[in-house]
Amino acid sequence: MALILSIETSTALCSAALALDGKVICYKESTTPRSHASLTSVFADEVLRESGKKVADLDAICVSMGPGSYTGLRVGVSTAKGLCFGARKPLLAVGTLDTIVAQAVSEGLLPEGAKYVVPMVDARRMEVYTAVFTPDGRQLTETEPKIIDEDSFSKELAEGPVLFVGDGAEKCAAMIHSGNAVFAGIMPKASAMAELAEAEFAAGRFRDVAYFEPFYLKDFVATVSKKKLF
């Protein structure tokens, strides 16, 4: 059995979970805006302390690798790496879209007869980071930034019910009008990473702590403030 700390910071929800053998034993979350930098380490410490554990007791630390918020992913990966370096623990990583699919299934969001799950992470305007999955978590298409229009996912929708899920899903309801489309607006949680992290650990898919980078999918674009400072 493995004791794994999971960290999820890819969207507006910041969370940490401690799981033993894929079962969550303690969980913390917050949707307070721009709080990832101040809360991620705090949550990691709290789930350990409240469970009577220490970082030294962990078998591994798992982090959400994206796609998602550039800043959020940087905070999560930096926190996970710091803990791994300090305690000499292995690093695991799972995709944000994989977590959303696992969470949707665990929360019973799948419509009856659904053949596909389409997790969506909000990007900008009508763009989302997405891919097509089967309900059992098998990814069928490449993860990509996609601008949603009325023809998006028409092939999948023609085959039956499709669950569009994630923090980018509900805005797409205005564009996708098929009766087979079901929308659920959720944000990925560290608690939904537990079984995924356990599977990564069992398979020995450890990441290089020194060189691992999040899956940003798109380059970060810095903006210059238009406010006059002087």
PDB file of C-alpha atoms in Angstrom:
ATOM      1  CA  MET A   1       0.000   0.000   0.000  1.00  0.00           C
ATOM      2  CA  ALA A   2       1.167   3.517  -0.793  1.00  0.00           C
ATOM      3  CA  LEU A   3       0.652   6.726   1.150  1.00  0.00           C
ATOM      4  CA  ILE A   4       0.478   9.518  -1.425  1.00  0.00           C
ATOM      5  CA  LEU A   5      -0.021  13.270  -1.111  1.00  0.00           C
ATOM      6  CA  SER A   6      -1.794  14.772  -4.144  1.00  0.00           C
ATOM      7  CA  ILE A   7      -1.812  18.460  -5.098  1.00  0.00           C
ATOM      8  CA  GLU A   8      -4.247  20.022  -7.589  1.00  0.00           C
ATOM      9  CA  THR A   9      -3.846  23.690  -8.614  1.00  0.00           C
ATOM     10  CA  SER A  10      -4.618  23.731 -12.337  1.00  0.00           C
ATOM     11  CA  THR A  11      -7.833  25.795 -12.091  1.00  0.00           C
ATOM     12  CA  ALA A  12      -9.392  28.271  -9.652  1.00  0.00           C
ATOM     13  CA  LEU A  13      -9.801  25.515  -7.062  1.00  0.00           C
ATOM     14  CA  CYS A  14      -6.720  24.824  -4.928  1.00  0.00           C
ATOM     15  CA  SER A  15      -6.686  21.468  -3.126  1.00  0.00           C
ATOM     16  CA  ALA A  16      -4.588  18.778  -1.469  1.00  0.00           C
ATOM     17  CA  ALA A  17      -5.466  15.215  -0.505  1.00  0.00           C
ATOM     18  CA  LEU A  18      -3.781  12.434   1.409  1.00  0.00           C
ATOM     19  CA  ALA A  19      -4.641   8.915   0.279  1.00  0.00           C
ATOM     20  CA  LEU A  20      -3.692   5.442   1.425  1.00  0.00           C
ATOM     21  CA  ASP A  21      -3.890   2.690  -1.176  1.00  0.00           C
ATOM     22  CA  GLY A  22      -5.947   4.967  -3.431  1.00  0.00           C
ATOM     23  CA  LYS A  23      -8.476   5.891  -0.704  1.00  0.00           C
ATOM     24  CA  VAL A  24      -8.652   9.484   0.517  1.00  0.00           C
ATOM     25  CA  ILE A  25      -8.143   9.892   4.261  1.00  0.00           C
ATOM     26  CA  CYS A  26      -7.918  13.705   4.435  1.00  0.00           C
ATOM     27  CA  TYR A  27      -8.764  16.522   2.030  1.00  0.00           C
ATOM     28  CA  LYS A  28      -8.569  20.331   1.919  1.00  0.00           C
ATOM     29  CA  GLU A  29      -9.755  22.795  -0.720  1.00  0.00           C
ATOM     30  CA  SER A  30     -10.384  26.479  -1.382  1.00  0.00           C
ATOM     31  CA  THR A  31     -11.863  28.484  -4.242  1.00  0.00           C
ATOM     32  CA  THR A  32     -10.603  31.806  -2.896  1.00  0.00           C
ATOM     33  CA  PRO A  33      -9.285  33.760  -5.911  1.00  0.00           C
ATOM     34  CA  ARG A  34      -5.508  33.951  -6.385  1.00  0.00           C
ATOM     35  CA  SER A  35      -4.823  31.984  -3.203  1.00  0.00           C
ATOM     36  CA  HIS A  36      -2.796  29.095  -4.629  1.00  0.00           C
ATOM     37  CA  ALA A  37       0.575  30.507  -3.617  1.00  0.00           C
ATOM     38  CA  SER A  38      -0.531  31.045  -0.017  1.00  0.00           C
ATOM     39  CA  LEU A  39      -2.644  27.929   0.497  1.00  0.00           C
ATOM     40  CA  THR A  40      -1.040  25.017  -1.360  1.00  0.00           C
ATOM     41  CA  SER A  41       1.742  24.403   1.150  1.00  0.00           C
ATOM     42  CA  VAL A  42      -0.653  25.054   4.041  1.00  0.00           C
ATOM     43  CA  PHE A  43      -3.108  22.439   2.768  1.00  0.00           C
ATOM     44  CA  ALA A  44      -0.311  19.909   2.238  1.00  0.00           C
ATOM     45  CA  ASP A  45       0.801  20.410   5.831  1.00  0.00           C
ATOM     46  CA  GLU A  46      -2.752  20.263   7.211  1.00  0.00           C
ATOM     47  CA  VAL A  47      -3.750  16.977   5.563  1.00  0.00           C
ATOM     48  CA  LEU A  48      -0.580  15.388   6.923  1.00  0.00           C
ATOM     49  CA  ARG A  49      -0.935  16.761  10.464  1.00  0.00           C
ATOM     50  CA  GLU A  50      -4.643  15.948  10.722  1.00  0.00           C
ATOM     51  CA  SER A  51      -3.888  12.375   9.641  1.00  0.00           C
ATOM     52  CA  GLY A  52      -1.054  12.017  12.142  1.00  0.00           C
ATOM     53  CA  LYS A  53       1.508  11.717   9.347  1.00  0.00           C
ATOM     54  CA  LYS A  54       4.733  13.423   8.342  1.00  0.00           C
ATOM     55  CA  VAL A  55       6.319  14.048   4.959  1.00  0.00           C
ATOM     56  CA  ALA A  56       8.807  11.309   5.838  1.00  0.00           C
ATOM     57  CA  ASP A  57       5.919   8.813   5.976  1.00  0.00           C
ATOM     58  CA  LEU A  58       4.912   9.443   2.376  1.00  0.00           C
ATOM     59  CA  ASP A  59       5.691   6.976  -0.386  1.00  0.00           C
ATOM     60  CA  ALA A  60       5.296   9.626  -3.101  1.00  0.00           C
ATOM     61  CA  ILE A  61       3.920  13.057  -3.947  1.00  0.00           C
ATOM     62  CA  CYS A  62       1.619  13.515  -6.944  1.00  0.00           C
ATOM     63  CA  VAL A  63       0.875  16.782  -8.736  1.00  0.00           C
ATOM     64  CA  SER A  64      -1.570  17.784 -11.442  1.00  0.00           C
ATOM     65  CA  MET A  65       0.536  18.441 -14.539  1.00  0.00           C
ATOM     66  CA  GLY A  66      -2.009  20.343 -16.624  1.00  0.00           C
ATOM     67  CA  PRO A  67      -3.210  21.679 -18.896  1.00  0.00           C
ATOM     68  CA  GLY A  68      -4.577  24.598 -16.941  1.00  0.00           C
ATOM     69  CA  SER A  69      -3.657  27.919 -15.368  1.00  0.00           C
ATOM     70  CA  TYR A  70      -0.013  28.788 -15.945  1.00  0.00           C
ATOM     71  CA  THR A  71       0.401  30.340 -12.498  1.00  0.00           C
ATOM     72  CA  GLY A  72      -1.578  27.637 -10.738  1.00  0.00           C
ATOM     73  CA  LEU A  73       0.433  24.845 -12.331  1.00  0.00           C
ATOM     74  CA  ARG A  74       3.712  26.574 -11.440  1.00  0.00           C
ATOM     75  CA  VAL A  75       2.656  26.833  -7.796  1.00  0.00           C
ATOM     76  CA  GLY A  76       1.565  23.206  -7.583  1.00  0.00           C
ATOM     77  CA  VAL A  77       4.635  21.780  -9.291  1.00  0.00           C
ATOM     78  CA  SER A  78       7.017  23.994  -7.308  1.00  0.00           C
ATOM     79  CA  THR A  79       5.397  22.889  -4.036  1.00  0.00           C
ATOM     80  CA  ALA A  80       5.514  19.215  -4.999  1.00  0.00           C
ATOM     81  CA  LYS A  81       9.139  19.453  -6.123  1.00  0.00           C
ATOM     82  CA  GLY A  82      10.148  21.209  -2.907  1.00  0.00           C
ATOM     83  CA  LEU A  83       8.604  18.458  -0.817  1.00  0.00           C
ATOM     84  CA  CYS A  84      10.212  15.756  -2.971  1.00  0.00           C
ATOM     85  CA  PHE A  85      13.651  17.347  -2.787  1.00  0.00           C
ATOM     86  CA  GLY A  86      13.451  17.999   0.941  1.00  0.00           C
ATOM     87  CA  ALA A  87      12.181  14.555   1.925  1.00  0.00           C
ATOM     88  CA  ARG A  88      13.794  12.575  -0.909  1.00  0.00           C
ATOM     89  CA  LYS A  89      10.456  11.284  -2.130  1.00  0.00           C
ATOM     90  CA  PRO A  90       9.518  10.294  -5.703  1.00  0.00           C
ATOM     91  CA  LEU A  91       7.364  12.584  -7.843  1.00  0.00           C
ATOM     92  CA  LEU A  92       4.233  11.440  -9.692  1.00  0.00           C
ATOM     93  CA  ALA A  93       2.062  13.441 -12.077  1.00  0.00           C
ATOM     94  CA  VAL A  94      -1.395  12.993 -13.599  1.00  0.00           C
ATOM     95  CA  GLY A  95      -3.164  15.009 -16.281  1.00  0.00           C
ATOM     96  CA  THR A  96      -5.837  17.525 -15.380  1.00  0.00           C
ATOM     97  CA  LEU A  97      -8.216  16.079 -17.968  1.00  0.00           C
ATOM     98  CA  ASP A  98      -7.734  12.570 -16.552  1.00  0.00           C
ATOM     99  CA  THR A  99      -8.632  13.879 -13.106  1.00  0.00           C
ATOM    100  CA  ILE A 100     -11.793  15.579 -14.396  1.00  0.00           C
ATOM    101  CA  VAL A 101     -12.958  12.361 -16.058  1.00  0.00           C
ATOM    102  CA  ALA A 102     -12.292  10.312 -12.907  1.00  0.00           C
ATOM    103  CA  GLN A 103     -14.117  12.907 -10.801  1.00  0.00           C
ATOM    104  CA  ALA A 104     -17.118  12.995 -13.135  1.00  0.00           C
ATOM    105  CA  VAL A 105     -17.463   9.226 -12.945  1.00  0.00           C
ATOM    106  CA  SER A 106     -17.066   9.123  -9.155  1.00  0.00           C
ATOM    107  CA  GLU A 107     -19.700  11.853  -8.723  1.00  0.00           C
ATOM    108  CA  GLY A 108     -22.196   9.987 -10.892  1.00  0.00           C
ATOM    109  CA  LEU A 109     -22.393  12.656 -13.592  1.00  0.00           C
ATOM    110  CA  LEU A 110     -22.397  10.300 -16.581  1.00  0.00           C
ATOM    111  CA  PRO A 111     -25.690  10.269 -18.489  1.00  0.00           C
ATOM    112  CA  GLU A 112     -27.152   6.848 -19.195  1.00  0.00           C
ATOM    113  CA  GLY A 113     -25.666   5.301 -22.317  1.00  0.00           C
ATOM    114  CA  ALA A 114     -22.796   7.771 -22.583  1.00  0.00           C
ATOM    115  CA  LYS A 115     -19.990   6.593 -24.867  1.00  0.00           C
ATOM    116  CA  TYR A 116     -17.767   9.624 -24.456  1.00  0.00           C
ATOM    117  CA  VAL A 117     -16.625  12.090 -21.808  1.00  0.00           C
ATOM    118  CA  VAL A 118     -15.154  15.400 -22.957  1.00  0.00           C
ATOM    119  CA  PRO A 119     -13.325  17.184 -20.113  1.00  0.00           C
ATOM    120  CA  MET A 120     -12.852  20.907 -20.698  1.00  0.00           C
ATOM    121  CA  VAL A 121     -10.494  23.294 -18.926  1.00  0.00           C
ATOM    122  CA  ASP A 122     -11.410  26.939 -19.480  1.00  0.00           C
ATOM    123  CA  ALA A 123      -8.952  28.909 -21.609  1.00  0.00           C
ATOM    124  CA  ARG A 124     -10.209  32.175 -23.089  1.00  0.00           C
ATOM    125  CA  ARG A 125     -13.422  33.274 -24.813  1.00  0.00           C
ATOM    126  CA  MET A 126     -14.783  30.137 -26.506  1.00  0.00           C
ATOM    127  CA  GLU A 127     -11.520  28.208 -26.262  1.00  0.00           C
ATOM    128  CA  VAL A 128     -10.956  25.217 -23.981  1.00  0.00           C
ATOM    129  CA  TYR A 129      -8.220  22.660 -23.374  1.00  0.00           C
ATOM    130  CA  THR A 130      -9.830  19.338 -24.153  1.00  0.00           C
ATOM    131  CA  ALA A 131      -9.721  15.775 -25.458  1.00  0.00           C
ATOM    132  CA  VAL A 132     -12.191  12.921 -25.926  1.00  0.00           C
ATOM    133  CA  PHE A 133     -12.222  10.095 -23.357  1.00  0.00           C
ATOM    134  CA  THR A 134     -14.189   6.916 -22.799  1.00  0.00           C
ATOM    135  CA  PRO A 135     -16.068   6.659 -19.470  1.00  0.00           C
ATOM    136  CA  ASP A 136     -13.402   4.250 -18.179  1.00  0.00           C
ATOM    137  CA  GLY A 137     -10.723   6.939 -18.568  1.00  0.00           C
ATOM    138  CA  ARG A 138      -9.134   5.917 -21.866  1.00  0.00           C
ATOM    139  CA  GLN A 139      -8.034   8.962 -23.885  1.00  0.00           C
ATOM    140  CA  LEU A 140      -9.019   8.740 -27.552  1.00  0.00           C
ATOM    141  CA  THR A 141      -7.745  12.033 -28.983  1.00  0.00           C
ATOM    142  CA  GLU A 142      -4.801  14.342 -28.435  1.00  0.00           C
ATOM    143  CA  THR A 143      -5.105  17.038 -25.801  1.00  0.00           C
ATOM    144  CA  GLU A 144      -5.481  20.352 -27.605  1.00  0.00           C
ATOM    145  CA  PRO A 145      -6.627  23.953 -27.292  1.00  0.00           C
ATOM    146  CA  LYS A 146      -9.942  24.029 -29.169  1.00  0.00           C
ATOM    147  CA  ILE A 147     -12.250  26.884 -30.101  1.00  0.00           C
ATOM    148  CA  ILE A 148     -15.795  25.597 -29.717  1.00  0.00           C
ATOM    149  CA  ASP A 149     -18.393  26.189 -32.424  1.00  0.00           C
ATOM    150  CA  GLU A 150     -21.730  24.629 -33.391  1.00  0.00           C
ATOM    151  CA  ASP A 151     -20.012  21.758 -35.237  1.00  0.00           C
ATOM    152  CA  SER A 152     -17.636  20.773 -32.421  1.00  0.00           C
ATOM    153  CA  PHE A 153     -17.796  17.077 -31.447  1.00  0.00           C
ATOM    154  CA  SER A 154     -20.588  16.404 -33.964  1.00  0.00           C
ATOM    155  CA  LYS A 155     -19.187  12.923 -34.676  1.00  0.00           C
ATOM    156  CA  GLU A 156     -19.285  11.876 -31.028  1.00  0.00           C
ATOM    157  CA  LEU A 157     -22.705  13.459 -30.464  1.00  0.00           C
ATOM    158  CA  ALA A 158     -24.152  11.544 -33.404  1.00  0.00           C
ATOM    159  CA  GLU A 159     -23.336   8.292 -31.600  1.00  0.00           C
ATOM    160  CA  GLY A 160     -25.236   9.044 -28.393  1.00  0.00           C
ATOM    161  CA  PRO A 161     -25.025  10.982 -25.109  1.00  0.00           C
ATOM    162  CA  VAL A 162     -21.786  12.867 -24.452  1.00  0.00           C
ATOM    163  CA  LEU A 163     -20.805  14.421 -21.116  1.00  0.00           C
ATOM    164  CA  PHE A 164     -19.000  17.746 -21.418  1.00  0.00           C
ATOM    165  CA  VAL A 165     -17.479  18.399 -18.022  1.00  0.00           C
ATOM    166  CA  GLY A 166     -15.085  20.826 -16.358  1.00  0.00           C
ATOM    167  CA  ASP A 167     -14.818  24.542 -15.643  1.00  0.00           C
ATOM    168  CA  GLY A 168     -14.924  25.234 -19.388  1.00  0.00           C
ATOM    169  CA  ALA A 169     -17.950  23.078 -20.175  1.00  0.00           C
ATOM    170  CA  GLU A 170     -20.919  25.244 -19.271  1.00  0.00           C
ATOM    171  CA  LYS A 171     -19.891  28.154 -21.489  1.00  0.00           C
ATOM    172  CA  CYS A 172     -19.943  25.738 -24.428  1.00  0.00           C
ATOM    173  CA  ALA A 173     -23.643  24.983 -23.925  1.00  0.00           C
ATOM    174  CA  ALA A 174     -24.445  28.135 -25.894  1.00  0.00           C
ATOM    175  CA  MET A 175     -22.676  26.715 -28.956  1.00  0.00           C
ATOM    176  CA  ILE A 176     -23.389  22.965 -28.804  1.00  0.00           C
ATOM    177  CA  HIS A 177     -27.119  22.421 -29.287  1.00  0.00           C
ATOM    178  CA  SER A 178     -27.375  18.642 -29.689  1.00  0.00           C
ATOM    179  CA  GLY A 179     -29.910  16.844 -27.528  1.00  0.00           C
ATOM    180  CA  ASN A 180     -27.181  14.301 -26.766  1.00  0.00           C
ATOM    181  CA  ALA A 181     -25.003  16.925 -25.064  1.00  0.00           C
ATOM    182  CA  VAL A 182     -24.947  17.011 -21.246  1.00  0.00           C
ATOM    183  CA  PHE A 183     -22.969  19.730 -19.445  1.00  0.00           C
ATOM    184  CA  ALA A 184     -21.504  19.714 -15.926  1.00  0.00           C
ATOM    185  CA  GLY A 185     -19.394  22.542 -14.537  1.00  0.00           C
ATOM    186  CA  ILE A 186     -16.893  21.116 -12.065  1.00  0.00           C
ATOM    187  CA  MET A 187     -13.302  21.901 -11.151  1.00  0.00           C
ATOM    188  CA  PRO A 188     -10.723  19.130 -10.674  1.00  0.00           C
ATOM    189  CA  LYS A 189      -9.985  18.141  -7.072  1.00  0.00           C
ATOM    190  CA  ALA A 190      -6.960  16.474  -5.517  1.00  0.00           C
ATOM    191  CA  SER A 191      -9.294  13.881  -4.001  1.00  0.00           C
ATOM    192  CA  ALA A 192     -10.121  12.659  -7.529  1.00  0.00           C
ATOM    193  CA  MET A 193      -6.411  12.076  -8.167  1.00  0.00           C
ATOM    194  CA  ALA A 194      -6.091   9.363  -5.507  1.00  0.00           C
ATOM    195  CA  GLU A 195      -6.708   6.276  -7.636  1.00  0.00           C
ATOM    196  CA  LEU A 196      -4.849   7.759 -10.599  1.00  0.00           C
ATOM    197  CA  ALA A 197      -1.827   8.487  -8.410  1.00  0.00           C
ATOM    198  CA  GLU A 198      -1.948   4.986  -6.948  1.00  0.00           C
ATOM    199  CA  ALA A 199      -1.925   3.518 -10.453  1.00  0.00           C
ATOM    200  CA  GLU A 200       1.059   5.667 -11.441  1.00  0.00           C
ATOM    201  CA  PHE A 201       2.910   4.556  -8.314  1.00  0.00           C
ATOM    202  CA  ALA A 202       2.150   0.881  -8.895  1.00  0.00           C
ATOM    203  CA  ALA A 203       3.399   1.161 -12.482  1.00  0.00           C
ATOM    204  CA  GLY A 204       6.591   2.907 -11.366  1.00  0.00           C
ATOM    205  CA  ARG A 205       5.963   5.936 -13.580  1.00  0.00           C
ATOM    206  CA  PHE A 206       8.021   8.387 -11.540  1.00  0.00           C
ATOM    207  CA  ARG A 207       9.008  11.815 -12.864  1.00  0.00           C
ATOM    208  CA  ASP A 208      12.406  13.464 -12.830  1.00  0.00           C
ATOM    209  CA  VAL A 209      12.180  15.887  -9.917  1.00  0.00           C
ATOM    210  CA  ALA A 210      14.852  18.177 -11.347  1.00  0.00           C
ATOM    211  CA  TYR A 211      13.543  18.470 -14.897  1.00  0.00           C
ATOM    212  CA  PHE A 212       9.791  17.836 -14.752  1.00  0.00           C
ATOM    213  CA  GLU A 213       7.697  20.697 -16.144  1.00  0.00           C
ATOM    214  CA  PRO A 214       3.907  21.150 -16.245  1.00  0.00           C
ATOM    215  CA  PHE A 215       1.991  20.537 -19.471  1.00  0.00           C
ATOM    216  CA  TYR A 216       1.102  24.133 -20.286  1.00  0.00           C
ATOM    217  CA  LEU A 217      -0.154  23.322 -23.808  1.00  0.00           C
ATOM    218  CA  LYS A 218       0.206  26.995 -24.729  1.00  0.00           C
ATOM    219  CA  ASP A 219       2.946  29.506 -24.007  1.00  0.00           C
ATOM    220  CA  PHE A 220       2.400  31.989 -21.212  1.00  0.00           C
ATOM    221  CA  VAL A 221       1.680  35.489 -22.520  1.00  0.00           C
ATOM    222  CA  ALA A 222       2.612  38.331 -20.198  1.00  0.00           C
ATOM    223  CA  THR A 223       0.631  41.557 -20.346  1.00  0.00           C
ATOM    224  CA  VAL A 224       1.706  45.079 -19.479  1.00  0.00           C
ATOM    225  CA  SER A 225      -0.468  47.073 -17.138  1.00  0.00           C
ATOM    226  CA  LYS A 226      -2.050  50.177 -18.686  1.00  0.00           C
ATOM    227  CA  LYS A 227      -2.322  51.894 -15.306  1.00  0.00           C
ATOM    228  CA  LYS A 228      -0.072  54.883 -14.770  1.00  0.00           C
ATOM    229  CA  LEU A 229       2.237  54.306 -11.820  1.00  0.00           C
ATOM    230  CA  PHE A 230       3.504  57.892 -11.654  1.00  0.00           C
TER     231      PHE A 230
END
